[in-house]
Structures are given as C-alpha cells and as structure tokens.
CSV table of C-alpha atoms in Angstrom, one decimal:
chain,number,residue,atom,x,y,z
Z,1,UNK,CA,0.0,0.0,0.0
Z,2,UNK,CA,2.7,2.2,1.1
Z,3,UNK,CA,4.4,2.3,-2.9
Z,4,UNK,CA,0.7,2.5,-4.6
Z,5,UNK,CA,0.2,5.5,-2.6
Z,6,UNK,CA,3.3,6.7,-3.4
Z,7,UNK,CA,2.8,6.2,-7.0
Z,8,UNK,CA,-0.6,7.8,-6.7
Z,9,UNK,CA,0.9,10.9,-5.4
Z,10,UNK,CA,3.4,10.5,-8.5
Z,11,UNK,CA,0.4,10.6,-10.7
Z,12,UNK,CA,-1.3,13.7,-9.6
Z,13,UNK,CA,2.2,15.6,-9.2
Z,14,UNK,CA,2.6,14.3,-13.3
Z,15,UNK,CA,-0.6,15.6,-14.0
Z,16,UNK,CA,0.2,19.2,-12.1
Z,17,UNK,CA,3.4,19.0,-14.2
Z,18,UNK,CA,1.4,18.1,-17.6
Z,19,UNK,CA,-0.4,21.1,-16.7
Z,20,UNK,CA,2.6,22.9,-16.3
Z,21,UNK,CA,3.9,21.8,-19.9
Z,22,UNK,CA,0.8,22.9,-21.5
Z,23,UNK,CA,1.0,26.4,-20.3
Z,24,UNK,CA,4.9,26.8,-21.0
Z,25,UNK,CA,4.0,25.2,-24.6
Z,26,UNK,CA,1.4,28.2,-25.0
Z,27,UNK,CA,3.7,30.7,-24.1
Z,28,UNK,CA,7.3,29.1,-26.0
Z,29,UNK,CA,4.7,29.8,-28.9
Z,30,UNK,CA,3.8,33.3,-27.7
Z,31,UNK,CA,7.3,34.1,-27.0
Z,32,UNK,CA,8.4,32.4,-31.1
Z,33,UNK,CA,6.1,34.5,-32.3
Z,34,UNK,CA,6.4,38.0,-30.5
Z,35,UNK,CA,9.9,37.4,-31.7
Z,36,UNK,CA,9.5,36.5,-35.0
Z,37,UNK,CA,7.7,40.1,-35.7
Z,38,UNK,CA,10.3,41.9,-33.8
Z,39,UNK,CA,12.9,40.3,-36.0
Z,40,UNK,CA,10.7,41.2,-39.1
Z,41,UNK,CA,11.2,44.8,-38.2
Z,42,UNK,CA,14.6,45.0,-37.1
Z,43,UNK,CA,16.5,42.6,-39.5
Z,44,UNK,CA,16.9,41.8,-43.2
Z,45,UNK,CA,15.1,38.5,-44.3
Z,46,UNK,CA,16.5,35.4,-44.9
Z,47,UNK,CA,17.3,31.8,-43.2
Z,48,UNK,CA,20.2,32.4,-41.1
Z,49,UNK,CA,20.7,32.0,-37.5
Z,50,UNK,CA,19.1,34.8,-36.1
Z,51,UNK,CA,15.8,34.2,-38.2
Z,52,UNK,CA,15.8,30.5,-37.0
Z,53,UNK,CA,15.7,31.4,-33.4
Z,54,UNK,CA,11.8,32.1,-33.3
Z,55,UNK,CA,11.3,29.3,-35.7
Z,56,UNK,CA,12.8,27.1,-33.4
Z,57,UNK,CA,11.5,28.1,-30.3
Z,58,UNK,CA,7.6,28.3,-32.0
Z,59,UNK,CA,8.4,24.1,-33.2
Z,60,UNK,CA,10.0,23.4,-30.0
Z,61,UNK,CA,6.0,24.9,-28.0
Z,62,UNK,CA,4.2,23.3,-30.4
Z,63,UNK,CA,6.1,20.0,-30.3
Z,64,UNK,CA,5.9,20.4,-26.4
Z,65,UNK,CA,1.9,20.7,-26.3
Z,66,UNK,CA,1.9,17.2,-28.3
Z,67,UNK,CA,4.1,15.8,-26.0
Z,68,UNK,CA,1.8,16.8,-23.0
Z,69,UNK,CA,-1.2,15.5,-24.8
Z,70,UNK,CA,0.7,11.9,-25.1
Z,71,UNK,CA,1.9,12.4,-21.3
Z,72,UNK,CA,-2.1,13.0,-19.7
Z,73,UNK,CA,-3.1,10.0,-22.6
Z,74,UNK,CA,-0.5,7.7,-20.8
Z,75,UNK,CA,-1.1,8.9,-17.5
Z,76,UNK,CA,-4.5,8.4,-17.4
Z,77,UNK,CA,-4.5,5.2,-18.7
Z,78,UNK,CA,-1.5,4.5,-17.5
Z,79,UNK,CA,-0.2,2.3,-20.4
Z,80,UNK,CA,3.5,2.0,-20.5
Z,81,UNK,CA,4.4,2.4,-24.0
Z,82,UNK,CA,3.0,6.1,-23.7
Z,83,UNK,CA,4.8,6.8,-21.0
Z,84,UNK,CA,7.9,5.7,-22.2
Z,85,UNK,CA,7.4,7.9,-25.5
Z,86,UNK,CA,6.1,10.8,-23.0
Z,87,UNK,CA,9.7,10.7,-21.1
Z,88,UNK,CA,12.0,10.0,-24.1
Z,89,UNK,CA,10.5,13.1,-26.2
Z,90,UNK,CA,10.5,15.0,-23.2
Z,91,UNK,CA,14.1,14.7,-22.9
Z,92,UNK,CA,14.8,15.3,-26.7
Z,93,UNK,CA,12.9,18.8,-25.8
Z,94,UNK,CA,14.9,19.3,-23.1
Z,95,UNK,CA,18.0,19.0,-25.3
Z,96,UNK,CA,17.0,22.0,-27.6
Z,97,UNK,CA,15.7,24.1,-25.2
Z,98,UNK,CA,19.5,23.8,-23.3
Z,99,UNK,CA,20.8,23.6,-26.7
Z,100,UNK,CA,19.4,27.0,-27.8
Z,101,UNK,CA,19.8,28.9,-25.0
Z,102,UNK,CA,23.4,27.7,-25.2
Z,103,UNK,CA,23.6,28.9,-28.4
Z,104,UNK,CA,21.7,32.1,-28.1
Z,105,UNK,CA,24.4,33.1,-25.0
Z,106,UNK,CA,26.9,32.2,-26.7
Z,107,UNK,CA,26.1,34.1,-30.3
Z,108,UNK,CA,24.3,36.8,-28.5
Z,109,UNK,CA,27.4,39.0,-29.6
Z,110,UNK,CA,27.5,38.1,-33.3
Z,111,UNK,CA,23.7,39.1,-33.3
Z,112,UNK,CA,24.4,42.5,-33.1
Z,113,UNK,CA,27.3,42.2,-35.4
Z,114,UNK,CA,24.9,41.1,-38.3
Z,115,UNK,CA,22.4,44.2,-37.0
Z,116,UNK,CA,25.2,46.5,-37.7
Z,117,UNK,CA,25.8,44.7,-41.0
Z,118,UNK,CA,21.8,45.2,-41.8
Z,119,UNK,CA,21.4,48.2,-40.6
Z,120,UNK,CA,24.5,49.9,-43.2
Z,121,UNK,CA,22.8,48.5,-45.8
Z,122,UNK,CA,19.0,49.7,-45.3
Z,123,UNK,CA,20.7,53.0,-44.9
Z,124,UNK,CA,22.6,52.7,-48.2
Z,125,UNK,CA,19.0,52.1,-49.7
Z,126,UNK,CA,17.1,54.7,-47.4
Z,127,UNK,CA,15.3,56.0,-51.1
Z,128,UNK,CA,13.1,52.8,-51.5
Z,129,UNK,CA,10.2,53.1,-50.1
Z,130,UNK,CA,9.9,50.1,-48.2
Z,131,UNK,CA,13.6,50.4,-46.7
Z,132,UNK,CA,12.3,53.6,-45.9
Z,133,UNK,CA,9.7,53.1,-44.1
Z,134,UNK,CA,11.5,50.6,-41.5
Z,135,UNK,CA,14.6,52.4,-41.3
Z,136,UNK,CA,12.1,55.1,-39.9
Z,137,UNK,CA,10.0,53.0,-37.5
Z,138,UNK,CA,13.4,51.4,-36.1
Z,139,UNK,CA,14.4,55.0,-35.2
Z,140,UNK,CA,11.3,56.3,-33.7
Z,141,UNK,CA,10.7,53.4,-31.8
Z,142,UNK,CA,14.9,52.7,-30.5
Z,143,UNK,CA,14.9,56.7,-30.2
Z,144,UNK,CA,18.3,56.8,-32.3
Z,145,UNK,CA,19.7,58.2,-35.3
Z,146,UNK,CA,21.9,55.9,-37.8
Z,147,UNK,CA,24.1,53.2,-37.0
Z,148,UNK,CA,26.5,54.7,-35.1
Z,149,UNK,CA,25.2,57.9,-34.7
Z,150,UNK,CA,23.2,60.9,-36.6
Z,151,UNK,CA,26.6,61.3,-38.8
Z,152,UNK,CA,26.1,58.6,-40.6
Z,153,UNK,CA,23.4,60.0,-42.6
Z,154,UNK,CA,26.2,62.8,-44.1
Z,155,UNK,CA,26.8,60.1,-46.6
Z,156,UNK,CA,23.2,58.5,-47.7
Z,157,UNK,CA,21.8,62.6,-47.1
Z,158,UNK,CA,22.8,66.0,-47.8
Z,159,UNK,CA,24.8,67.5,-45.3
Z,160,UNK,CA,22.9,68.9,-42.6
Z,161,UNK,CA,20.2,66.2,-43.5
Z,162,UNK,CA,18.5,63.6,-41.4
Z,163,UNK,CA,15.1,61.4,-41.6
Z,164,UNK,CA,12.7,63.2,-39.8
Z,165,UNK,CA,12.4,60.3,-37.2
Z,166,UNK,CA,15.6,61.5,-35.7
Z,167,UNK,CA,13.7,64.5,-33.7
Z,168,UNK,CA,12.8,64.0,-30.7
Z,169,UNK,CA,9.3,65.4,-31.8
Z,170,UNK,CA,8.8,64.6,-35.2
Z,171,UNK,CA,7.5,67.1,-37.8
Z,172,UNK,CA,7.7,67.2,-41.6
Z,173,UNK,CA,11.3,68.5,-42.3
Z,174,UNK,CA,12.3,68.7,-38.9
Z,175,UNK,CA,15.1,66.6,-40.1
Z,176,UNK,CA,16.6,69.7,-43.0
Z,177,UNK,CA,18.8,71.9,-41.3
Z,178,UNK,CA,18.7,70.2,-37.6
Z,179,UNK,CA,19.5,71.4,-34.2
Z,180,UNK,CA,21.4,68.5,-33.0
Z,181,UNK,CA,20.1,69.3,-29.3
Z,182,UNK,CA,16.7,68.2,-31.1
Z,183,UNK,CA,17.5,65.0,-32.6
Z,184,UNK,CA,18.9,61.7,-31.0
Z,185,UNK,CA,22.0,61.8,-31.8
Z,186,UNK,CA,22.8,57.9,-30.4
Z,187,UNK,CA,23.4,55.0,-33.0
Z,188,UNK,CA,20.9,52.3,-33.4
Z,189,UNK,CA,22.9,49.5,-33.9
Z,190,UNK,CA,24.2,49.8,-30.0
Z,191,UNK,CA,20.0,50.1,-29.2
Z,192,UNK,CA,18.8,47.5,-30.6
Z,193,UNK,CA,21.7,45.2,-29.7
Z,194,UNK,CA,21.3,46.4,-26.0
Z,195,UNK,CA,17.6,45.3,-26.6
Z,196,UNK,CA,18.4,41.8,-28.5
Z,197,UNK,CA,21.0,41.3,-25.5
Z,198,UNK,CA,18.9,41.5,-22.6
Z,199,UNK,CA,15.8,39.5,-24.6
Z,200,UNK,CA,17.9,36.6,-25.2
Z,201,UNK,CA,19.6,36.5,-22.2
Z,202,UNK,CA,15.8,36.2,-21.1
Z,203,UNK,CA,14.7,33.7,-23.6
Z,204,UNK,CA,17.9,31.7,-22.7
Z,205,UNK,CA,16.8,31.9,-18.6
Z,206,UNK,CA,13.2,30.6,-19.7
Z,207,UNK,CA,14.4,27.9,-21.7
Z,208,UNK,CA,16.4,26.9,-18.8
Z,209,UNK,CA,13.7,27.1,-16.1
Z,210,UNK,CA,12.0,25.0,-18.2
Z,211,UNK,CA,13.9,22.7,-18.7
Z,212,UNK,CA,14.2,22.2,-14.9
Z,213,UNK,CA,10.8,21.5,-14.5
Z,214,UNK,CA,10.9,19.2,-17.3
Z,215,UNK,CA,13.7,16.9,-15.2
Z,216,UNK,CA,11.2,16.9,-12.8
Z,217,UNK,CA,8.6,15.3,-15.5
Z,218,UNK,CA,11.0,12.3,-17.4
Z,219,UNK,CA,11.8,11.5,-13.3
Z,220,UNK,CA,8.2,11.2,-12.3
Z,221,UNK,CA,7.3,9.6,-16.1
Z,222,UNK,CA,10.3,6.9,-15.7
Z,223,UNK,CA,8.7,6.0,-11.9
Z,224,UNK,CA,5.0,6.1,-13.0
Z,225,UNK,CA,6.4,3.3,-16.1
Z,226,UNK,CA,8.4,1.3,-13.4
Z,227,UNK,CA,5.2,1.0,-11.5
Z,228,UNK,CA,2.8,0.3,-14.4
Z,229,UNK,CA,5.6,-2.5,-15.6
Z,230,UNK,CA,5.4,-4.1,-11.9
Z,231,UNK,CA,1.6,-4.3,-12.0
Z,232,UNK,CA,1.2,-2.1,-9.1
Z,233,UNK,CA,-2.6,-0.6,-9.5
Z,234,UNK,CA,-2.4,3.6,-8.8
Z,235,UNK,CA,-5.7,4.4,-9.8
C-alpha cells in the first residue's frame, strides 16, 4: 500500500506538471512569435541564424503541447508504452531548449554584429520606399539616429540632413537643417543590440527554467512506467 500511494501521489504531481507543460508550450509559442515580428522589423530576411531562433523556439512549444497531450493519454490510462514515448520526447525537448539557450548566450554578440551589418545596408538604400519606411519606424521606436550615430546619414543625405524620425518630436522636415540638441543623436545598432541582448539573455533563462521543471517530469514519467511495468494498481 505504502508504494501504490506513493505512486498515486506520483500521478497527480505528473498531471500538475502536464499542466505545467501545456502552459509553458502556449507561451514558448507566444514568445516564437512575438519574436518572429520583432525580427521582421529589425533585420533583413533570410534563413540564417538569427531568423531560425523564433522558428525554433515556436516548433519546439508546439512539439511540447503534443508531447503533453501523449503524457495526460499515458497517465491516465497509465499504459506503458506512452509513458515511455512521453519521457523519451521530453528529454529530446529538453535538449533543444539547453541547446538554444546555449547557443543564443553564446552568439548573442554576433547578433548585433549582423544588426550593424543590416542596418548599413537599409541606410545605403534609405530612397526605396519600403527600406524607408522601417529604417524610420526602427528609429522612432529605439529613439536613435543611424548606425552609429546621426553622422552617418552625411553620406546617404545632404549635409545637414536627417530622416525626420531622428527628432525627438517629429515634424515634416524637422530633419533639413537640424538642431542636434533636437534630434537623438545615439546609434541604433548599440540600441537594438542592447535590446536583442537582454531578450535573449531572457529567452535563454526561460528555456532553462523550463527545462528544470521538465527533469522533474522524465523522473516522475520513468517512476509512473516502473510501477505500471510491476503491476502495481495507482488508480
């Protein structure tokens, strides 16, 4: 009696934990796709590292909810094969999630490196319309001016020249003939990278926690199995 009502506490702290994986699926999603449409306004397109990222982290929430779904299907009918498949894709999560918050620590630096990179060339084609337009929202929004700083615009602009989404109170040609005390006169490039920094240092500590929690889950999964295999009834 004393292991079946140990294993039945096992099975309600599973279900607590399923629980738990259903809401962290939700929000790795949430968190993929918030951003994905940061990205989409900060960087050039195209499949490269930094692009992935979201990607990754929206398949790894999605992946997760299915997992859940097969850990509550074994659990509650507490077949063996299910939660053997429950625990061994649980820990094949938990890789990636370590995994990419490795890797986003690690290339947090280059990040910004390939901002700067982006950011040069938007400038170079400020005159399209499109190029235009988000070069301008970056600005208003990261309250900068250029990549480096309002200087760099000497060479895309006339001297004396900057988009209007430099001021500090944006008008139409407030940028022609500037007061530098009204403009932001701070590069971009060292905004947004202070910004990329400190939300993937963040998306890196979430990964982490939940990994943690998803120890705690293959542990309880592997003892719930063990129990199921002995014939030990925990309903």
């Amino acid at each position: 009696m004393a292991v079946e009502g140990g294993m039945r506490c096992v099975k309600f702290l599973l279900y607590v934990l399923l629980l738990a994986f259903c809401a962290c699926a939700v929000g790795l999603i949430a968190v993929g796709v918030v951003v994905q449409l940061d990205l989409n306004g900060t960087l050039t397109q195209g499949a490269t590292a930094r692009t992935l990222l979201p990607v990754v982290i929206i398949a790894v929430g999605a992946f997760l909810f299915l997992v859940a779904f097969v850990g509550c299907c074994g659990t509650c009918k507490e077949n063996y094969c299910l939660m053997i498949t429950f625990a061994i894709f649980l820990s094949l999560i938990m890789l990636v999630e370590v995994a990419v918050a490795i890797a986003g620590y690690v290339f947090r630096e280059k990040v910004v490196s390939e901002v700067n990179k982006d950011f040069q060339e938007q400038m170079r084609n400020y005159h399209q319309n499109s190029t235009n337009t988000l070069l301008d929202k970056l600005q208003k929004k990261f309250k900068c001016c250029g990549a480096v700083n309002y200087t760099d615009w000497e060479k895309i602009l006339a001297k004396d020249q900057v988009p209007d989404s430099c001021c500090v109170n944006v008008t139409v040609g407030c940028g022609t003939g500037f007061n530098v005390h009204l403009i932001y006169t701070q590069g971009c490039v060292e905004e947004i990278g202070t910004w990329l920094r400190k939300n993937v240092l963040l998306v890196a500590g979430i990964a982490l926690g939940i990994a943690f929690v998803e120890v705690l889950g293959v542990v309880f999964a592997c003892c719930l199995a063990k129990s199921i295999r002995s014939g030990y009834e925990v309903m």
